[in-house]
Amino acid sequence: DVQLVESGGGSVQAGGSLRLSCEVSGYSYSYCMGWFRQAPGKEREGIAAIYAGGSRTYYGDSVKGRFNFTLNNTNNTLYLQMNALEPEDTAMYYCAARVAGSGFSTKEADFPYWGQGTQVTVS
């Protein structure tokens, strides 16, 4: 079974940084994974996606230049480094994965596997 476990959220002041972790089991980075977030009262937003271990990446306009992926194959963990955080980044953040071999996507409906989420609060 595919399991995704996020961690690393917390409270930080504007301008600060956080690194979110997504520990992956039963899955390979060679497929497509994404990070989504949902702020109170708003729809879930896809902010970043990675495919084939990094051969293709996507960053949404709201995070481009501030967030980036890193991979640790030793401990099967996908990281999202978040820099220059803004109050607008406050949200629950989710790691998600597509079905093996299904290609690259950034659409929420294309991701059947989800973690439980980790809260990020920027003040």
GROMACS .gro file of C-alpha atoms in nm:
model
  123
    1ASP     CA    1   0.000   0.000   0.000
    2VAL     CA    2   0.108   0.355  -0.071
    3GLN     CA    3   0.151   0.559   0.246
    4LEU     CA    4   0.243   0.926   0.270
    5VAL     CA    5   0.321   1.092   0.603
    6GLU     CA    6   0.381   1.468   0.619
    7SER     CA    7   0.565   1.653   0.892
    8GLY     CA    8   0.754   1.976   0.943
    9GLY     CA    9   0.471   2.223   0.967
   10GLY     CA   10   0.453   2.485   1.237
   11SER     CA   11   0.428   2.853   1.313
   12VAL     CA   12   0.678   3.099   1.170
   13GLN     CA   13   0.707   3.473   1.124
   14ALA     CA   14   0.676   3.630   0.781
   15GLY     CA   15   1.003   3.605   0.593
   16GLY     CA   16   1.099   3.284   0.767
   17SER     CA   17   1.147   2.932   0.633
   18LEU     CA   18   1.013   2.584   0.694
   19ARG     CA   19   1.091   2.248   0.539
   20LEU     CA   20   0.803   2.007   0.497
   21SER     CA   21   0.874   1.635   0.476
   22CYS     CA   22   0.671   1.364   0.305
   23GLU     CA   23   0.786   1.017   0.405
   24VAL     CA   24   0.690   0.774   0.133
   25SER     CA   25   0.637   0.399   0.151
   26GLY     CA   26   0.508   0.159  -0.112
   27TYR     CA   27   0.584   0.408  -0.388
   28SER     CA   28   0.862   0.520  -0.618
   29TYR     CA   29   0.980   0.873  -0.685
   30SER     CA   30   0.991   0.785  -1.052
   31TYR     CA   31   0.622   0.855  -1.062
   32CYS     CA   32   0.439   1.183  -1.003
   33MET     CA   33   0.405   1.347  -0.662
   34GLY     CA   34   0.264   1.680  -0.562
   35TRP     CA   35   0.216   1.926  -0.280
   36PHE     CA   36  -0.122   2.088  -0.228
   37ARG     CA   37  -0.250   2.331   0.030
   38GLN     CA   38  -0.586   2.442   0.160
   39ALA     CA   39  -0.644   2.764   0.350
   40PRO     CA   40  -0.956   2.814   0.564
   41GLY     CA   41  -1.256   2.891   0.346
   42LYS     CA   42  -1.065   2.827   0.023
   43GLU     CA   43  -1.038   2.542  -0.223
   44ARG     CA   44  -0.739   2.311  -0.222
   45GLU     CA   45  -0.460   2.451  -0.439
   46GLY     CA   46  -0.188   2.260  -0.620
   47ILE     CA   47   0.139   2.439  -0.555
   48ALA     CA   48   0.409   2.202  -0.673
   49ALA     CA   49   0.459   1.872  -0.854
   50ILE     CA   50   0.757   1.653  -0.935
   51TYR     CA   51   0.794   1.371  -1.187
   52ALA     CA   52   1.050   1.104  -1.259
   53GLY     CA   53   1.271   1.190  -0.966
   54GLY     CA   54   1.300   1.553  -1.067
   55SER     CA   55   1.325   1.540  -1.447
   56ARG     CA   56   1.014   1.755  -1.455
   57THR     CA   57   0.888   1.993  -1.187
   58TYR     CA   58   0.608   2.244  -1.154
   59TYR     CA   59   0.570   2.535  -0.914
   60GLY     CA   60   0.257   2.745  -0.897
   61ASP     CA   61   0.285   3.118  -0.948
   62SER     CA   62   0.209   3.181  -0.581
   63VAL     CA   63   0.522   2.990  -0.468
   64LYS     CA   64   0.758   3.006  -0.765
   65GLY     CA   65   1.101   3.127  -0.665
   66ARG     CA   66   1.032   3.067  -0.293
   67PHE     CA   67   0.958   2.693  -0.268
   68ASN     CA   68   1.155   2.400  -0.408
   69PHE     CA   69   1.171   2.019  -0.393
   70THR     CA   70   1.451   1.805  -0.266
   71LEU     CA   71   1.464   1.425  -0.254
   72ASN     CA   72   1.636   1.192  -0.011
   73ASN     CA   73   1.647   0.845  -0.162
   74THR     CA   74   1.815   0.705   0.149
   75ASN     CA   75   1.512   0.759   0.370
   76ASN     CA   76   1.245   0.774   0.098
   77THR     CA   77   1.148   1.128   0.181
   78LEU     CA   78   1.034   1.413  -0.041
   79TYR     CA   79   1.096   1.760   0.099
   80LEU     CA   80   0.940   2.096   0.020
   81GLN     CA   81   1.170   2.379   0.122
   82MET     CA   82   0.964   2.693   0.180
   83ASN     CA   83   1.146   3.025   0.201
   84ALA     CA   84   1.034   3.388   0.233
   85LEU     CA   85   0.705   3.274   0.382
   86GLU     CA   86   0.411   3.512   0.375
   87PRO     CA   87   0.089   3.519   0.579
   88GLU     CA   88  -0.089   3.412   0.259
   89ASP     CA   89   0.099   3.081   0.280
   90THR     CA   90  -0.095   2.988   0.593
   91ALA     CA   91  -0.275   2.662   0.513
   92MET     CA   92  -0.287   2.289   0.567
   93TYR     CA   93  -0.029   2.132   0.340
   94TYR     CA   94  -0.074   1.789   0.184
   95CYS     CA   95   0.160   1.553   0.001
   96ALA     CA   96  -0.004   1.345  -0.273
   97ALA     CA   97   0.090   1.081  -0.529
   98ARG     CA   98  -0.048   0.958  -0.860
   99VAL     CA   99  -0.097   0.598  -0.959
  100ALA     CA  100   0.228   0.441  -1.078
  101GLY     CA  101   0.298   0.505  -1.445
  102SER     CA  102   0.018   0.758  -1.491
  103GLY     CA  103   0.238   1.047  -1.594
  104PHE     CA  104   0.272   1.407  -1.487
  105SER     CA  105  -0.020   1.612  -1.356
  106THR     CA  106  -0.095   1.903  -1.128
  107LYS     CA  107  -0.470   1.841  -1.099
  108GLU     CA  108  -0.602   1.741  -0.758
  109ALA     CA  109  -0.844   1.486  -0.907
  110ASP     CA  110  -0.553   1.296  -1.064
  111PHE     CA  111  -0.396   1.214  -0.725
  112PRO     CA  112  -0.555   0.920  -0.543
  113TYR     CA  113  -0.301   0.893  -0.260
  114TRP     CA  114  -0.286   1.159   0.013
  115GLY     CA  115  -0.114   1.218   0.341
  116GLN     CA  116  -0.291   1.347   0.652
  117GLY     CA  117  -0.161   1.702   0.614
  118THR     CA  118   0.059   1.933   0.819
  119GLN     CA  119  -0.039   2.285   0.929
  120VAL     CA  120   0.168   2.588   0.836
  121THR     CA  121   0.091   2.920   1.002
  122VAL     CA  122   0.271   3.240   0.903
  123SER     CA  123   0.218   3.558   1.106
   0.00000   0.00000   0.00000
